[in-house]
C-alpha cells in the first residue's frame, strides 16, 4: 500500500512562492516587477441567491478574463479561493497602476453584462519591486487588499 500527502498551500504561501520567483528573475535582469492583489469580500448565501450565481463562479470567470487580458510573456495570474494575484514582469509602478485600472474596467464590464454589477465588491492594490519592497513577504504585505481602493463591481 502506497500513501502520500500533498502539501496544502494557503493563499499566502502560494502567492509568496510565485512572487519570490518573480523577484529573483527581476533581480537577475536588474528590472522591476509589479503585483496586483485582488480580493473579494465574502458574500453571504442570501446575497448569492439574489445574484442567482455563486461568487466563486463569477470569480472563476474573472480569473479567465484577466488571464486573457495579460499580454506580456511571463505575466501570470494566480487564483486561490476569492483571492487573485497578478504578476507583471518588467513592469514599473505607473504601468502597474494603469494595468490595475484596465483590469478593473474590464471586470466591471463583465459584471455589467452578467447583471451583477454593484453586488460584488473587489479590492485591488499594487506593489512594485524594488520600489515598494525588496522581498516577497514585504511586497505582498504592501499590496494587502484590506487597505486598498475598493471597486464596487
PDB file of C-alpha atoms in Angstrom:
ATOM      1  CA  UNK A   1       0.000   0.000   0.000  1.00  0.00           C
ATOM      2  CA  UNK A   2       1.403   3.387  -1.029  1.00  0.00           C
ATOM      3  CA  UNK A   3       0.113   6.578   0.621  1.00  0.00           C
ATOM      4  CA  UNK A   4       1.343  10.114   0.146  1.00  0.00           C
ATOM      5  CA  UNK A   5       0.039  13.520   1.103  1.00  0.00           C
ATOM      6  CA  UNK A   6       0.098  16.629  -0.991  1.00  0.00           C
ATOM      7  CA  UNK A   7       1.086  19.813   0.760  1.00  0.00           C
ATOM      8  CA  UNK A   8      -1.937  22.090   1.101  1.00  0.00           C
ATOM      9  CA  UNK A   9      -0.990  25.624   0.212  1.00  0.00           C
ATOM     10  CA  UNK A  10      -2.551  28.601   1.898  1.00  0.00           C
ATOM     11  CA  UNK A  11      -3.168  31.526  -0.447  1.00  0.00           C
ATOM     12  CA  UNK A  12      -0.324  33.363   1.282  1.00  0.00           C
ATOM     13  CA  UNK A  13       2.166  30.524   0.748  1.00  0.00           C
ATOM     14  CA  UNK A  14       1.132  30.012  -2.863  1.00  0.00           C
ATOM     15  CA  UNK A  15       1.365  33.725  -3.634  1.00  0.00           C
ATOM     16  CA  UNK A  16       4.660  34.022  -1.757  1.00  0.00           C
ATOM     17  CA  UNK A  17       6.208  31.248  -3.847  1.00  0.00           C
ATOM     18  CA  UNK A  18       5.193  32.858  -7.151  1.00  0.00           C
ATOM     19  CA  UNK A  19       6.269  36.353  -6.069  1.00  0.00           C
ATOM     20  CA  UNK A  20       9.599  35.080  -4.739  1.00  0.00           C
ATOM     21  CA  UNK A  21      10.362  33.504  -8.123  1.00  0.00           C
ATOM     22  CA  UNK A  22       9.356  36.687  -9.969  1.00  0.00           C
ATOM     23  CA  UNK A  23      11.561  38.807  -7.688  1.00  0.00           C
ATOM     24  CA  UNK A  24      14.536  36.501  -8.297  1.00  0.00           C
ATOM     25  CA  UNK A  25      14.048  36.827 -12.057  1.00  0.00           C
ATOM     26  CA  UNK A  26      13.719  40.624 -11.826  1.00  0.00           C
ATOM     27  CA  UNK A  27      16.878  40.843  -9.693  1.00  0.00           C
ATOM     28  CA  UNK A  28      18.830  38.755 -12.233  1.00  0.00           C
ATOM     29  CA  UNK A  29      17.859  41.080 -15.058  1.00  0.00           C
ATOM     30  CA  UNK A  30      18.066  44.238 -12.929  1.00  0.00           C
ATOM     31  CA  UNK A  31      14.451  45.085 -13.760  1.00  0.00           C
ATOM     32  CA  UNK A  32      11.221  45.793 -11.958  1.00  0.00           C
ATOM     33  CA  UNK A  33       8.174  43.641 -11.426  1.00  0.00           C
ATOM     34  CA  UNK A  34       4.800  44.508 -10.007  1.00  0.00           C
ATOM     35  CA  UNK A  35       1.923  42.664  -8.453  1.00  0.00           C
ATOM     36  CA  UNK A  36      -1.763  43.439  -8.378  1.00  0.00           C
ATOM     37  CA  UNK A  37      -3.586  41.800  -5.485  1.00  0.00           C
ATOM     38  CA  UNK A  38      -7.315  41.302  -5.991  1.00  0.00           C
ATOM     39  CA  UNK A  39      -9.665  40.000  -3.352  1.00  0.00           C
ATOM     40  CA  UNK A  40     -13.410  39.737  -2.989  1.00  0.00           C
ATOM     41  CA  UNK A  41     -15.434  40.349   0.097  1.00  0.00           C
ATOM     42  CA  UNK A  42     -17.124  37.278   1.498  1.00  0.00           C
ATOM     43  CA  UNK A  43     -20.575  37.059   0.022  1.00  0.00           C
ATOM     44  CA  UNK A  44     -23.401  35.704   2.110  1.00  0.00           C
ATOM     45  CA  UNK A  45     -25.548  32.832   0.903  1.00  0.00           C
ATOM     46  CA  UNK A  46     -28.561  35.160   0.784  1.00  0.00           C
ATOM     47  CA  UNK A  47     -26.694  37.599  -1.434  1.00  0.00           C
ATOM     48  CA  UNK A  48     -25.588  34.762  -3.733  1.00  0.00           C
ATOM     49  CA  UNK A  49     -29.211  33.666  -4.066  1.00  0.00           C
ATOM     50  CA  UNK A  50     -30.128  37.245  -5.055  1.00  0.00           C
ATOM     51  CA  UNK A  51     -27.296  37.202  -7.602  1.00  0.00           C
ATOM     52  CA  UNK A  52     -28.517  33.911  -8.992  1.00  0.00           C
ATOM     53  CA  UNK A  53     -24.883  32.836  -9.258  1.00  0.00           C
ATOM     54  CA  UNK A  54     -22.189  31.763  -6.876  1.00  0.00           C
ATOM     55  CA  UNK A  55     -19.491  34.340  -6.278  1.00  0.00           C
ATOM     56  CA  UNK A  56     -16.931  31.592  -6.881  1.00  0.00           C
ATOM     57  CA  UNK A  57     -18.333  31.101 -10.412  1.00  0.00           C
ATOM     58  CA  UNK A  58     -18.119  34.836 -11.086  1.00  0.00           C
ATOM     59  CA  UNK A  59     -14.549  34.945  -9.778  1.00  0.00           C
ATOM     60  CA  UNK A  60     -13.633  31.880 -11.825  1.00  0.00           C
ATOM     61  CA  UNK A  61     -14.721  33.683 -14.981  1.00  0.00           C
ATOM     62  CA  UNK A  62     -12.934  36.854 -13.805  1.00  0.00           C
ATOM     63  CA  UNK A  63      -9.728  34.807 -13.490  1.00  0.00           C
ATOM     64  CA  UNK A  64     -10.004  33.703 -17.123  1.00  0.00           C
ATOM     65  CA  UNK A  65     -10.791  37.251 -18.272  1.00  0.00           C
ATOM     66  CA  UNK A  66      -7.685  38.576 -16.509  1.00  0.00           C
ATOM     67  CA  UNK A  67      -5.570  35.728 -17.884  1.00  0.00           C
ATOM     68  CA  UNK A  68      -6.745  36.524 -21.426  1.00  0.00           C
ATOM     69  CA  UNK A  69      -6.035  40.242 -20.851  1.00  0.00           C
ATOM     70  CA  UNK A  70      -2.364  39.771 -19.968  1.00  0.00           C
ATOM     71  CA  UNK A  71      -0.168  40.408 -22.984  1.00  0.00           C
ATOM     72  CA  UNK A  72       3.442  40.135 -21.923  1.00  0.00           C
ATOM     73  CA  UNK A  73       5.134  36.746 -21.817  1.00  0.00           C
ATOM     74  CA  UNK A  74       5.844  35.875 -18.197  1.00  0.00           C
ATOM     75  CA  UNK A  75       2.863  37.775 -16.785  1.00  0.00           C
ATOM     76  CA  UNK A  76       0.728  35.477 -14.670  1.00  0.00           C
ATOM     77  CA  UNK A  77      -2.476  35.409 -12.697  1.00  0.00           C
ATOM     78  CA  UNK A  78      -2.829  33.049  -9.752  1.00  0.00           C
ATOM     79  CA  UNK A  79      -6.196  32.298  -8.186  1.00  0.00           C
ATOM     80  CA  UNK A  80      -6.842  30.812  -4.786  1.00  0.00           C
ATOM     81  CA  UNK A  81     -10.408  30.908  -3.470  1.00  0.00           C
ATOM     82  CA  UNK A  82     -11.564  34.545  -3.503  1.00  0.00           C
ATOM     83  CA  UNK A  83      -8.069  35.963  -3.941  1.00  0.00           C
ATOM     84  CA  UNK A  84      -6.096  36.555  -7.125  1.00  0.00           C
ATOM     85  CA  UNK A  85      -2.595  37.799  -7.684  1.00  0.00           C
ATOM     86  CA  UNK A  86      -1.439  39.236 -10.991  1.00  0.00           C
ATOM     87  CA  UNK A  87       2.329  39.223 -11.544  1.00  0.00           C
ATOM     88  CA  UNK A  88       3.581  41.701 -14.124  1.00  0.00           C
ATOM     89  CA  UNK A  89       7.203  41.167 -15.189  1.00  0.00           C
ATOM     90  CA  UNK A  90       9.285  44.161 -16.230  1.00  0.00           C
ATOM     91  CA  UNK A  91       6.516  46.482 -15.025  1.00  0.00           C
ATOM     92  CA  UNK A  92       7.090  49.720 -13.114  1.00  0.00           C
ATOM     93  CA  UNK A  93       4.665  51.307 -10.636  1.00  0.00           C
ATOM     94  CA  UNK A  94       2.907  53.602 -13.122  1.00  0.00           C
ATOM     95  CA  UNK A  95       2.278  50.805 -15.612  1.00  0.00           C
ATOM     96  CA  UNK A  96       1.014  48.588 -12.765  1.00  0.00           C
ATOM     97  CA  UNK A  97      -1.461  51.303 -11.780  1.00  0.00           C
ATOM     98  CA  UNK A  98      -2.599  51.547 -15.403  1.00  0.00           C
ATOM     99  CA  UNK A  99      -2.985  47.742 -15.565  1.00  0.00           C
ATOM    100  CA  UNK A 100      -4.974  47.753 -12.315  1.00  0.00           C
ATOM    101  CA  UNK A 101      -7.333  50.353 -13.755  1.00  0.00           C
ATOM    102  CA  UNK A 102      -7.696  48.454 -17.047  1.00  0.00           C
ATOM    103  CA  UNK A 103      -8.386  45.146 -15.266  1.00  0.00           C
ATOM    104  CA  UNK A 104     -10.965  46.869 -13.046  1.00  0.00           C
ATOM    105  CA  UNK A 105     -12.725  48.343 -16.081  1.00  0.00           C
ATOM    106  CA  UNK A 106     -12.745  45.001 -17.917  1.00  0.00           C
ATOM    107  CA  UNK A 107     -14.137  43.164 -14.879  1.00  0.00           C
ATOM    108  CA  UNK A 108     -16.751  45.856 -14.364  1.00  0.00           C
ATOM    109  CA  UNK A 109     -17.856  45.402 -17.987  1.00  0.00           C
ATOM    110  CA  UNK A 110     -18.117  41.651 -17.455  1.00  0.00           C
ATOM    111  CA  UNK A 111     -20.170  42.072 -14.289  1.00  0.00           C
ATOM    112  CA  UNK A 112     -22.447  44.564 -16.043  1.00  0.00           C
ATOM    113  CA  UNK A 113     -23.041  42.024 -18.801  1.00  0.00           C
ATOM    114  CA  UNK A 114     -23.930  39.415 -16.161  1.00  0.00           C
ATOM    115  CA  UNK A 115     -26.278  41.886 -14.429  1.00  0.00           C
ATOM    116  CA  UNK A 116     -24.428  41.571 -11.128  1.00  0.00           C
ATOM    117  CA  UNK A 117     -22.629  44.944 -11.127  1.00  0.00           C
ATOM    118  CA  UNK A 118     -22.966  46.618  -7.743  1.00  0.00           C
ATOM    119  CA  UNK A 119     -23.436  43.295  -5.954  1.00  0.00           C
ATOM    120  CA  UNK A 120     -19.828  42.114  -5.836  1.00  0.00           C
ATOM    121  CA  UNK A 121     -17.039  44.072  -4.127  1.00  0.00           C
ATOM    122  CA  UNK A 122     -13.459  43.589  -5.274  1.00  0.00           C
ATOM    123  CA  UNK A 123     -10.417  45.141  -3.646  1.00  0.00           C
ATOM    124  CA  UNK A 124      -7.372  45.986  -5.783  1.00  0.00           C
ATOM    125  CA  UNK A 125      -3.888  47.100  -4.763  1.00  0.00           C
ATOM    126  CA  UNK A 126      -0.474  47.181  -6.395  1.00  0.00           C
ATOM    127  CA  UNK A 127       3.126  46.965  -5.233  1.00  0.00           C
ATOM    128  CA  UNK A 128       6.371  47.095  -7.208  1.00  0.00           C
ATOM    129  CA  UNK A 129       9.775  45.500  -6.676  1.00  0.00           C
ATOM    130  CA  UNK A 130      12.202  47.052  -5.764  1.00  0.00           C
ATOM    131  CA  UNK A 131      10.425  50.417  -5.278  1.00  0.00           C
ATOM    132  CA  UNK A 132       7.923  49.336  -2.606  1.00  0.00           C
ATOM    133  CA  UNK A 133       9.685  46.320  -1.097  1.00  0.00           C
ATOM    134  CA  UNK A 134      12.725  44.100  -1.580  1.00  0.00           C
ATOM    135  CA  UNK A 135      11.301  40.683  -0.695  1.00  0.00           C
ATOM    136  CA  UNK A 136       8.140  38.706  -1.359  1.00  0.00           C
ATOM    137  CA  UNK A 137       6.691  38.975   2.152  1.00  0.00           C
ATOM    138  CA  UNK A 138       7.009  42.766   2.248  1.00  0.00           C
ATOM    139  CA  UNK A 139       5.782  43.149  -1.334  1.00  0.00           C
ATOM    140  CA  UNK A 140       2.648  41.083  -0.690  1.00  0.00           C
ATOM    141  CA  UNK A 141       2.053  42.941   2.596  1.00  0.00           C
ATOM    142  CA  UNK A 142       2.316  46.251   0.720  1.00  0.00           C
ATOM    143  CA  UNK A 143      -0.360  45.023  -1.697  1.00  0.00           C
ATOM    144  CA  UNK A 144      -2.734  43.815   1.029  1.00  0.00           C
ATOM    145  CA  UNK A 145      -6.194  44.405  -0.421  1.00  0.00           C
ATOM    146  CA  UNK A 146      -7.668  45.187   3.031  1.00  0.00           C
ATOM    147  CA  UNK A 147      -6.130  48.663   2.890  1.00  0.00           C
ATOM    148  CA  UNK A 148      -6.761  49.191  -0.787  1.00  0.00           C
ATOM    149  CA  UNK A 149      -9.091  51.016  -3.079  1.00  0.00           C
ATOM    150  CA  UNK A 150     -12.420  49.243  -3.455  1.00  0.00           C
ATOM    151  CA  UNK A 151     -14.194  48.714  -6.728  1.00  0.00           C
ATOM    152  CA  UNK A 152     -17.863  48.048  -6.154  1.00  0.00           C
ATOM    153  CA  UNK A 153     -18.407  45.877  -9.166  1.00  0.00           C
TER     154      UNK A 153
END
